[in-house]
PDB file of C-alpha atoms in Angstrom:
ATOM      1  CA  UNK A  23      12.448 179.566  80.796  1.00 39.00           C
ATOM      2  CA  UNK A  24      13.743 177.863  83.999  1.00 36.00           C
ATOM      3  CA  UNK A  25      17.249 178.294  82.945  1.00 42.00           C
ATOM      4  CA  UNK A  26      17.297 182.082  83.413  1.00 52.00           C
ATOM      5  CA  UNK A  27      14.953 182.120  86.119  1.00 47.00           C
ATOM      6  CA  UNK A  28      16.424 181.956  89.758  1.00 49.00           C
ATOM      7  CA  UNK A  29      13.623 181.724  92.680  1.00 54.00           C
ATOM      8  CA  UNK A  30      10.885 184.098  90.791  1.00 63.00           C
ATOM      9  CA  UNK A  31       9.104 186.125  93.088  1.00 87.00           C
ATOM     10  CA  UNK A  32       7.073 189.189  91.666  1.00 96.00           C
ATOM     11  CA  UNK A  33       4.619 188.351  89.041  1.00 97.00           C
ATOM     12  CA  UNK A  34       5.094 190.545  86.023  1.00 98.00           C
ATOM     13  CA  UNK A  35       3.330 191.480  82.489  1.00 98.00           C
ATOM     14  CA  UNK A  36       5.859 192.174  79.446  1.00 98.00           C
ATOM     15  CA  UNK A  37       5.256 194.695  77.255  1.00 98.00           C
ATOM     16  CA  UNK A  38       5.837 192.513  73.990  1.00 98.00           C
ATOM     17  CA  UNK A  39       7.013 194.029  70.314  1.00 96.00           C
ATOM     18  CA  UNK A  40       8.130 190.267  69.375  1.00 97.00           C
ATOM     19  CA  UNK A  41      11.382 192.012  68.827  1.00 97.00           C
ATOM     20  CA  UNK A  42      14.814 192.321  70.421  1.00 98.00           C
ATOM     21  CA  UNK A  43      13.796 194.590  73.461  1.00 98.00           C
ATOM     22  CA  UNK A  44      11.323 193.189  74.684  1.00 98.00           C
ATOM     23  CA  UNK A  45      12.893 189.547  74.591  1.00 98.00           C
ATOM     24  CA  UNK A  46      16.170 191.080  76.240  1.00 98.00           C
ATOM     25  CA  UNK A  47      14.036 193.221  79.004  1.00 98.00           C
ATOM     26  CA  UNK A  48      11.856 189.546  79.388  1.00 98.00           C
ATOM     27  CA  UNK A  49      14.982 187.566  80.365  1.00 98.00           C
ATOM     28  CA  UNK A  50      16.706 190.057  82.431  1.00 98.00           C
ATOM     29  CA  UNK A  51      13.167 190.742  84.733  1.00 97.00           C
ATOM     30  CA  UNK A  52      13.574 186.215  84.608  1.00 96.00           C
ATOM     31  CA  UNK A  53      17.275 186.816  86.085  1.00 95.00           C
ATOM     32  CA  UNK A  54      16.155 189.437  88.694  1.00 95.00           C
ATOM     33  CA  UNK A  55      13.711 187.352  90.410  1.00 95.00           C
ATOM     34  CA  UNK A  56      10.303 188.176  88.211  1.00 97.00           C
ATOM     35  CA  UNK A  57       7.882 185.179  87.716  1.00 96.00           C
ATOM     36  CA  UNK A  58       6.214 185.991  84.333  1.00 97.00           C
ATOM     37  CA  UNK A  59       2.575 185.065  83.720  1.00 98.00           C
ATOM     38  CA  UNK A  60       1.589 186.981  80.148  1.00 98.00           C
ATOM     39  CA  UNK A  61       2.530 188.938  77.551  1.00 98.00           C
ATOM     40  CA  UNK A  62       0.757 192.240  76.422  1.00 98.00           C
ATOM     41  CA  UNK A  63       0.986 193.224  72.482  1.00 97.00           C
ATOM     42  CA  UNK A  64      -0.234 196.593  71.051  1.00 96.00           C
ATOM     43  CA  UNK A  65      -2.018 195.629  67.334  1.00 95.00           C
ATOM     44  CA  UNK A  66      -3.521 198.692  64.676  1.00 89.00           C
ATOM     45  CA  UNK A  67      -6.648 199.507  63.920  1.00 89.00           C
ATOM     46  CA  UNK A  68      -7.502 196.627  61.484  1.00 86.00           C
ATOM     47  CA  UNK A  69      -6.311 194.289  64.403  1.00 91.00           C
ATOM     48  CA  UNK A  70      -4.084 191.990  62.267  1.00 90.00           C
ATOM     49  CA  UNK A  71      -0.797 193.550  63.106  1.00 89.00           C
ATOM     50  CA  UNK A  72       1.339 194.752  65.856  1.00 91.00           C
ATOM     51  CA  UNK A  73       1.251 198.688  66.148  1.00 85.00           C
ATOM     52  CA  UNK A  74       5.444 199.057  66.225  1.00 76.00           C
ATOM     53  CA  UNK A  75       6.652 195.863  64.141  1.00 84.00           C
ATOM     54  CA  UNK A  76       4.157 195.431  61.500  1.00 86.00           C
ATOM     55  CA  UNK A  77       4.165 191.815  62.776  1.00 93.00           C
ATOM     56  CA  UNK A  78       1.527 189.747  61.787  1.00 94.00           C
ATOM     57  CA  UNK A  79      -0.911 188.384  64.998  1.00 96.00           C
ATOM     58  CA  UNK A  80      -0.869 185.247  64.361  1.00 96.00           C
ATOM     59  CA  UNK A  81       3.074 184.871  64.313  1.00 97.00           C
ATOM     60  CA  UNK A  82       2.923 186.608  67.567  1.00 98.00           C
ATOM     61  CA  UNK A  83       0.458 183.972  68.674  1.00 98.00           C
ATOM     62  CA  UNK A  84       3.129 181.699  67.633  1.00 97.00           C
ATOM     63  CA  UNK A  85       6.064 183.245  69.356  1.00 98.00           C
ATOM     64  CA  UNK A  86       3.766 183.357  72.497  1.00 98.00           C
ATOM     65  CA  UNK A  87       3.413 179.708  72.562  1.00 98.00           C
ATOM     66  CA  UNK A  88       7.400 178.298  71.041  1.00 98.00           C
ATOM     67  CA  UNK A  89       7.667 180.636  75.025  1.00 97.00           C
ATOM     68  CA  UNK A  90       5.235 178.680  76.578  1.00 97.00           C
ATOM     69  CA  UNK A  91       3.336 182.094  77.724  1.00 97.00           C
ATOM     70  CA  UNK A  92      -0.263 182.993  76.803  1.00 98.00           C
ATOM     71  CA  UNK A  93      -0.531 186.679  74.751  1.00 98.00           C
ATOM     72  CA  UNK A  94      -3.087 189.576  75.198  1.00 98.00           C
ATOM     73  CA  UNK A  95      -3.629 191.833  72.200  1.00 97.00           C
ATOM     74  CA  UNK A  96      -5.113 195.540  72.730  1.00 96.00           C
ATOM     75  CA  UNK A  97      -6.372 196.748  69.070  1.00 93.00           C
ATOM     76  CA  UNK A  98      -5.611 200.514  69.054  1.00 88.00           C
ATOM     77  CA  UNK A  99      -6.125 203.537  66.896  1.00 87.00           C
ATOM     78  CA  UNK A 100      -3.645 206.737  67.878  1.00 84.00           C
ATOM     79  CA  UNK A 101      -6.900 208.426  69.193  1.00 88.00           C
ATOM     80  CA  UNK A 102      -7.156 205.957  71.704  1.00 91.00           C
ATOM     81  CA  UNK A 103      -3.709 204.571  72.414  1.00 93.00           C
ATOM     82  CA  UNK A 104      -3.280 205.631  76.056  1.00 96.00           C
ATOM     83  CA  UNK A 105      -6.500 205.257  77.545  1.00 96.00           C
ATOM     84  CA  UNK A 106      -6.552 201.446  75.942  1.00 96.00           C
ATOM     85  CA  UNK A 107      -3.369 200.446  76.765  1.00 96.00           C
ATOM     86  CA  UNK A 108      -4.356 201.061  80.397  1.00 98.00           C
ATOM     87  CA  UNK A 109      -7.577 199.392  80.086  1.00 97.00           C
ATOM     88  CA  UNK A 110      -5.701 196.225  78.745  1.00 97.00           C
ATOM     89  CA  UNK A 111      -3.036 197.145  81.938  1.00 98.00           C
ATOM     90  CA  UNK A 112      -6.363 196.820  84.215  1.00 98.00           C
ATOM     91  CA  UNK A 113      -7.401 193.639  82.631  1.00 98.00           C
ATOM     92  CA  UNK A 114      -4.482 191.688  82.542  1.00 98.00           C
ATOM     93  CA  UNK A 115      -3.522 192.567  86.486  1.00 98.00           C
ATOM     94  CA  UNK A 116      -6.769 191.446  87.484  1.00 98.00           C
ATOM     95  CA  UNK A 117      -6.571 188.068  85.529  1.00 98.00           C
ATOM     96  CA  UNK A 118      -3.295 187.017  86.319  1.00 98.00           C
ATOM     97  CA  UNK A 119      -3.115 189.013  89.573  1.00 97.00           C
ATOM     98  CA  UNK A 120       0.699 190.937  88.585  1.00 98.00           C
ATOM     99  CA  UNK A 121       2.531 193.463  90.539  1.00 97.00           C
ATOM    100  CA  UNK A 122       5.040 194.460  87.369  1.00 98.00           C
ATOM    101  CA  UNK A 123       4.823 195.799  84.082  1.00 98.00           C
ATOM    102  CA  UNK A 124       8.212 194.595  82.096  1.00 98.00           C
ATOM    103  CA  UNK A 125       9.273 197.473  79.209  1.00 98.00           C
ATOM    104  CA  UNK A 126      12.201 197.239  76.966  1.00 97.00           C
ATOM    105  CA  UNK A 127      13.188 200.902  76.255  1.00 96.00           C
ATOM    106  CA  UNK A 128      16.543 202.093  76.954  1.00 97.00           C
ATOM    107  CA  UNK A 129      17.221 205.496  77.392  1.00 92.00           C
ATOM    108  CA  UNK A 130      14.509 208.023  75.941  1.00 93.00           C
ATOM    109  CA  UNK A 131      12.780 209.711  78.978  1.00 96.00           C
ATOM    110  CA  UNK A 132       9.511 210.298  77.410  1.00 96.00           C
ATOM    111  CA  UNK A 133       8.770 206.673  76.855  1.00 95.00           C
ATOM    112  CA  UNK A 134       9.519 205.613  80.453  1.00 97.00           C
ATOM    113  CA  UNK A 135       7.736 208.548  81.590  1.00 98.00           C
ATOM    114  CA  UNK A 136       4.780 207.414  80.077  1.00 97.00           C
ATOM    115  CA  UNK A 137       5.038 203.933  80.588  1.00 98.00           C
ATOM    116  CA  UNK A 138       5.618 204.781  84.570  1.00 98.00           C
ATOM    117  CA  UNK A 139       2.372 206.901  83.989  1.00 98.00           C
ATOM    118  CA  UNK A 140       0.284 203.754  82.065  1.00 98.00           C
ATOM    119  CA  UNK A 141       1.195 201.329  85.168  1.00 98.00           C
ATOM    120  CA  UNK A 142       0.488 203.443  87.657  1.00 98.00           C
ATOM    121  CA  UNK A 143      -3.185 204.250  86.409  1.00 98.00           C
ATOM    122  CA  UNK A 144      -3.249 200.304  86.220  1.00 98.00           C
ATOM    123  CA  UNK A 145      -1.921 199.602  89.730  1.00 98.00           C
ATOM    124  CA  UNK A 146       1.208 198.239  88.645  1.00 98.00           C
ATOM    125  CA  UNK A 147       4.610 199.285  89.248  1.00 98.00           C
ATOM    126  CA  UNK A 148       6.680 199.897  85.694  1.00 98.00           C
ATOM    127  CA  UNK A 149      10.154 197.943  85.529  1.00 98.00           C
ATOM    128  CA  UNK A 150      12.748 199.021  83.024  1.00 98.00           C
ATOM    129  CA  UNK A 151      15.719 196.522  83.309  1.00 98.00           C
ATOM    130  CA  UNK A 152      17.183 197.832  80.007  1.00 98.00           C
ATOM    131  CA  UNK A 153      17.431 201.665  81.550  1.00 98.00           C
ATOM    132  CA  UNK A 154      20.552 203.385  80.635  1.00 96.00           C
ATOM    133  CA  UNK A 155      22.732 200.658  79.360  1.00 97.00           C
ATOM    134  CA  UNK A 156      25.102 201.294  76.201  1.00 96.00           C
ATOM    135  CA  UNK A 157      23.112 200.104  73.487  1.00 97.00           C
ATOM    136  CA  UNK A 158      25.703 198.266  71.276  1.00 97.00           C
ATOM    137  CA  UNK A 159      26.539 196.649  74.567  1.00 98.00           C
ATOM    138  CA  UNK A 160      22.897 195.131  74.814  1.00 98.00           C
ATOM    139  CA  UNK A 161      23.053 193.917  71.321  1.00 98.00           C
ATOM    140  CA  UNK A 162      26.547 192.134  72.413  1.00 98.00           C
ATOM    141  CA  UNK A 163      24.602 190.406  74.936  1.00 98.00           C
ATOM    142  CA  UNK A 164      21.626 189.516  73.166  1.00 98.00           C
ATOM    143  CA  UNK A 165      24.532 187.615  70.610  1.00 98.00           C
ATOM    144  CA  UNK A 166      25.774 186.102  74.117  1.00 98.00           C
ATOM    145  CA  UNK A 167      22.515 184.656  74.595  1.00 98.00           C
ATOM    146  CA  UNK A 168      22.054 183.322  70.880  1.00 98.00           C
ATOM    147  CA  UNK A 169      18.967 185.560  70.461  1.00 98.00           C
ATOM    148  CA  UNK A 170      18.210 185.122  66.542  1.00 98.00           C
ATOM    149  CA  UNK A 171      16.900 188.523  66.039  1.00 98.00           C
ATOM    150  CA  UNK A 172      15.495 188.836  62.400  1.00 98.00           C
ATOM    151  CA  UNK A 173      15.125 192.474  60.654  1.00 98.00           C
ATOM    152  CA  UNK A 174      11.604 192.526  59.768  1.00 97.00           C
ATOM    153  CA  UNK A 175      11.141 196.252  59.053  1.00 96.00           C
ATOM    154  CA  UNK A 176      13.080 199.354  58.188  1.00 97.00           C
ATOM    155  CA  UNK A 177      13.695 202.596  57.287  1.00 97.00           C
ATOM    156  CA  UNK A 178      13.523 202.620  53.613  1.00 97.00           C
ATOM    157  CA  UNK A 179      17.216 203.339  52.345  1.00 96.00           C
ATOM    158  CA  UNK A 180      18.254 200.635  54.537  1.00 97.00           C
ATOM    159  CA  UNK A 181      16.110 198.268  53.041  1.00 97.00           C
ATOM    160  CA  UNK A 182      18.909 196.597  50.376  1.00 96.00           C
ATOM    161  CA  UNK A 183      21.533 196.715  53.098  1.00 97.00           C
ATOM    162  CA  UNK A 184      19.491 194.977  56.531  1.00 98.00           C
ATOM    163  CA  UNK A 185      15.720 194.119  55.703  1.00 97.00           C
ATOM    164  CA  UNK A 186      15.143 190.394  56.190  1.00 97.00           C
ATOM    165  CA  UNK A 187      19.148 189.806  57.945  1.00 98.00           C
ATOM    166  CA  UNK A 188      19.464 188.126  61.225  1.00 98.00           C
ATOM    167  CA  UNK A 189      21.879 190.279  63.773  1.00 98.00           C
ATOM    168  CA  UNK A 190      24.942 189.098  63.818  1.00 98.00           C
ATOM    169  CA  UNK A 191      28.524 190.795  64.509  1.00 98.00           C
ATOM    170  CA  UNK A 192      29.143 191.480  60.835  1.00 98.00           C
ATOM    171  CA  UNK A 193      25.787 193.426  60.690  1.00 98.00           C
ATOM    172  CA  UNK A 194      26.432 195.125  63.987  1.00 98.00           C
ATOM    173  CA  UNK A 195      29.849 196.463  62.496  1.00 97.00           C
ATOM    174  CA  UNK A 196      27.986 197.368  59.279  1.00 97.00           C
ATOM    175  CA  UNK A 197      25.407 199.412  61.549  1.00 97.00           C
ATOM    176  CA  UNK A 198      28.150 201.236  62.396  1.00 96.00           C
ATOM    177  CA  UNK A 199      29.362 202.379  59.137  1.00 96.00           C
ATOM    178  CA  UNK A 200      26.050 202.728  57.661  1.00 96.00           C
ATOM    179  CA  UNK A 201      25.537 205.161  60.654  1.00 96.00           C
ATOM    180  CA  UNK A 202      22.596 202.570  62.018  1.00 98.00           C
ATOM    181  CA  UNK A 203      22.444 202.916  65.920  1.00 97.00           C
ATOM    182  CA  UNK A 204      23.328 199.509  67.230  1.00 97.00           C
ATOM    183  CA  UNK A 205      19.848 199.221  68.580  1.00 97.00           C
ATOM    184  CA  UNK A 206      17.601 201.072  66.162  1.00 96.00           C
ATOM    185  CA  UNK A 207      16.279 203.521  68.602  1.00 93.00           C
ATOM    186  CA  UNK A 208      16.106 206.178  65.927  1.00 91.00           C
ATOM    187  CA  UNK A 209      13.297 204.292  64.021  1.00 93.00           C
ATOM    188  CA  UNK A 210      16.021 202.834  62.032  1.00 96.00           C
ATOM    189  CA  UNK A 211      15.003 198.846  62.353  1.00 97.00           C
ATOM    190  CA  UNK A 212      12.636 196.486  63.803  1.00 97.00           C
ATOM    191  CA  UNK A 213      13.122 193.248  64.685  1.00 97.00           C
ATOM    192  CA  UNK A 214      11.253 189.604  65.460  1.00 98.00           C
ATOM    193  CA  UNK A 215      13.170 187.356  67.387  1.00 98.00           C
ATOM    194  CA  UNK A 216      13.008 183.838  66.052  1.00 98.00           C
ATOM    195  CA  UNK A 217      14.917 181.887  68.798  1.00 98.00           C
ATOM    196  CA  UNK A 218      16.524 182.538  71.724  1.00 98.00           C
ATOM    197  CA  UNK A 219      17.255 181.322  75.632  1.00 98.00           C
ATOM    198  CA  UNK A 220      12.774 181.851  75.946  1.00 97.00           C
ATOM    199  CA  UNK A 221      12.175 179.491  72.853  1.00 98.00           C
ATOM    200  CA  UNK A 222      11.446 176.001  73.299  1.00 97.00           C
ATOM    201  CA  UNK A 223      12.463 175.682  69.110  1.00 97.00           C
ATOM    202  CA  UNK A 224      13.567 178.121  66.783  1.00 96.00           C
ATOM    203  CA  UNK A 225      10.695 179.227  64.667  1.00 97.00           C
ATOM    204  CA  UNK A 226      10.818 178.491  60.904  1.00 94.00           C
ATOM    205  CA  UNK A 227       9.557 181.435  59.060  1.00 95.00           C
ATOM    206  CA  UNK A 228       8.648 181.673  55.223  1.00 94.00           C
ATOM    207  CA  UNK A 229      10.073 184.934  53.530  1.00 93.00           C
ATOM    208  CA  UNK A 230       7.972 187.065  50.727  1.00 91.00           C
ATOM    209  CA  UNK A 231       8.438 190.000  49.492  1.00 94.00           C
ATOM    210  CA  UNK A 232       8.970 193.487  50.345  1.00 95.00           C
ATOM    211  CA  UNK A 233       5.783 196.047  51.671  1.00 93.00           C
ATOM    212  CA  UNK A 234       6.608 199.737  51.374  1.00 94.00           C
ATOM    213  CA  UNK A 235       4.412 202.430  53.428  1.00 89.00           C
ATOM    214  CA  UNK A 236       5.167 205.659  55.184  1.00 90.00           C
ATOM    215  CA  UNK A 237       8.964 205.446  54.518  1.00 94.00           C
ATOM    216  CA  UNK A 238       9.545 202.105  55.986  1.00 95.00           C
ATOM    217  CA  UNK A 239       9.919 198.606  54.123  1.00 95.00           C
ATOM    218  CA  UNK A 240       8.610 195.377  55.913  1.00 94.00           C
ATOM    219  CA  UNK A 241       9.763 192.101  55.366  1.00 95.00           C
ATOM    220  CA  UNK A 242       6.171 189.920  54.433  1.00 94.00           C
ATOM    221  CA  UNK A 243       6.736 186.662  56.658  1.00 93.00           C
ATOM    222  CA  UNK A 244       4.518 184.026  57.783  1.00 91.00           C
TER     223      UNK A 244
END
């Protein structure tokens, strides 16, 4: 982490998917003077896996620790999304006294309205350092920093085509002509990021099969 970081100074949460985002909105808050002290994941209601990925907790607990940065899970039904999320916003600037929440969303207002909403209930001040920037442009510089971003769910007629790839600049063309946003924002894809500038090792995963459920496919991986 010290290699992106350059004289932190504002202690910060990051709102953590395990996915491209969130690792790209991670280092940039690193490059712009943020001293991060935990990350904050969002699981369903059986508490086993992440809410937006499908990820498995225990891989997250994983990815948590290759980044050398403890994890806080809030276990969510839709009912109850909001009003927990800023409960586990509460708890988390209390224990490791922060003044920033870290998001990785791009360019839909509602979800930085929301998430400026969430902090502020929780004390915090929201920081969006992936606001308004193209979007194949930030997956060109996740590829600069040799983020290994892994496909891990999908929308299911993409499934032959990206499920279970690792971004590269082939796939990023094929996005393209698939008609794929570069950075999924339209539900398209999910990833889990399996090494990168954070990582102290890339993380060897084990591949199974294929889940399918509500339209999506999701890569089983352990």
């Amino acid at each position: 982490m010290s290699r992106l970081s350059s004289n932190p100074s504002w202690p910060f949460l990051c709102s953590w998917s395990g996915g491209k985002d969130s690792y790209l909105a991670y280092c940039k808050a690193l490059t712009s003077g943020g001293c991060p002290k935990v990350l904050l994941n969002v699981l369903n209601e059986s508490g086993k896996r992440s809410r937006s990925h499908g990820i498995p907790r225990e891989l997250l607990q994983m990815q948590a620790m290759n980044i050398g940065l403890p994890i806080t899970f809030i276990k969510t039904e839709w009912t109850n999304y909001e009003s927990r999320f800023v409960a586990g916003l509460q708890a988390v600037k209390s224990e490791y006294d922060l003044t920033h929440a870290v998001y990785g969303d791009i360019d839909i207002e509602e979800h930085r309205s929301w998430e400026e909403k969430v902090s502020k209930a929780a004390g915090l001040q929201a920081y969006l350092p992936l606001w308004k920037k193209g979007r194949r442009d930030l997956v060109l510089q996740m590829l600069e920093l040799n983020m290994q971003c892994l496909i891990v769910s999908c929308q299911e007629q993409w499934a032959d085509a990206i499920l279970g790839k690792t971004i590269d600049h082939k796939l990023l063309n094929k996005f393209g002509q698939l008609g794929i946003d570069a950075c999924g924002e339209n539900g398209e894809y999910h990833t889990f990021v399996v090494n990168g500038p954070l990582h102290n090792s890339k993380m060897e995963l084990t591949i199974g099969g294929v889940e399918y459920h509500n339209g999506y496919a999701f890569l089983e991986i352990s």
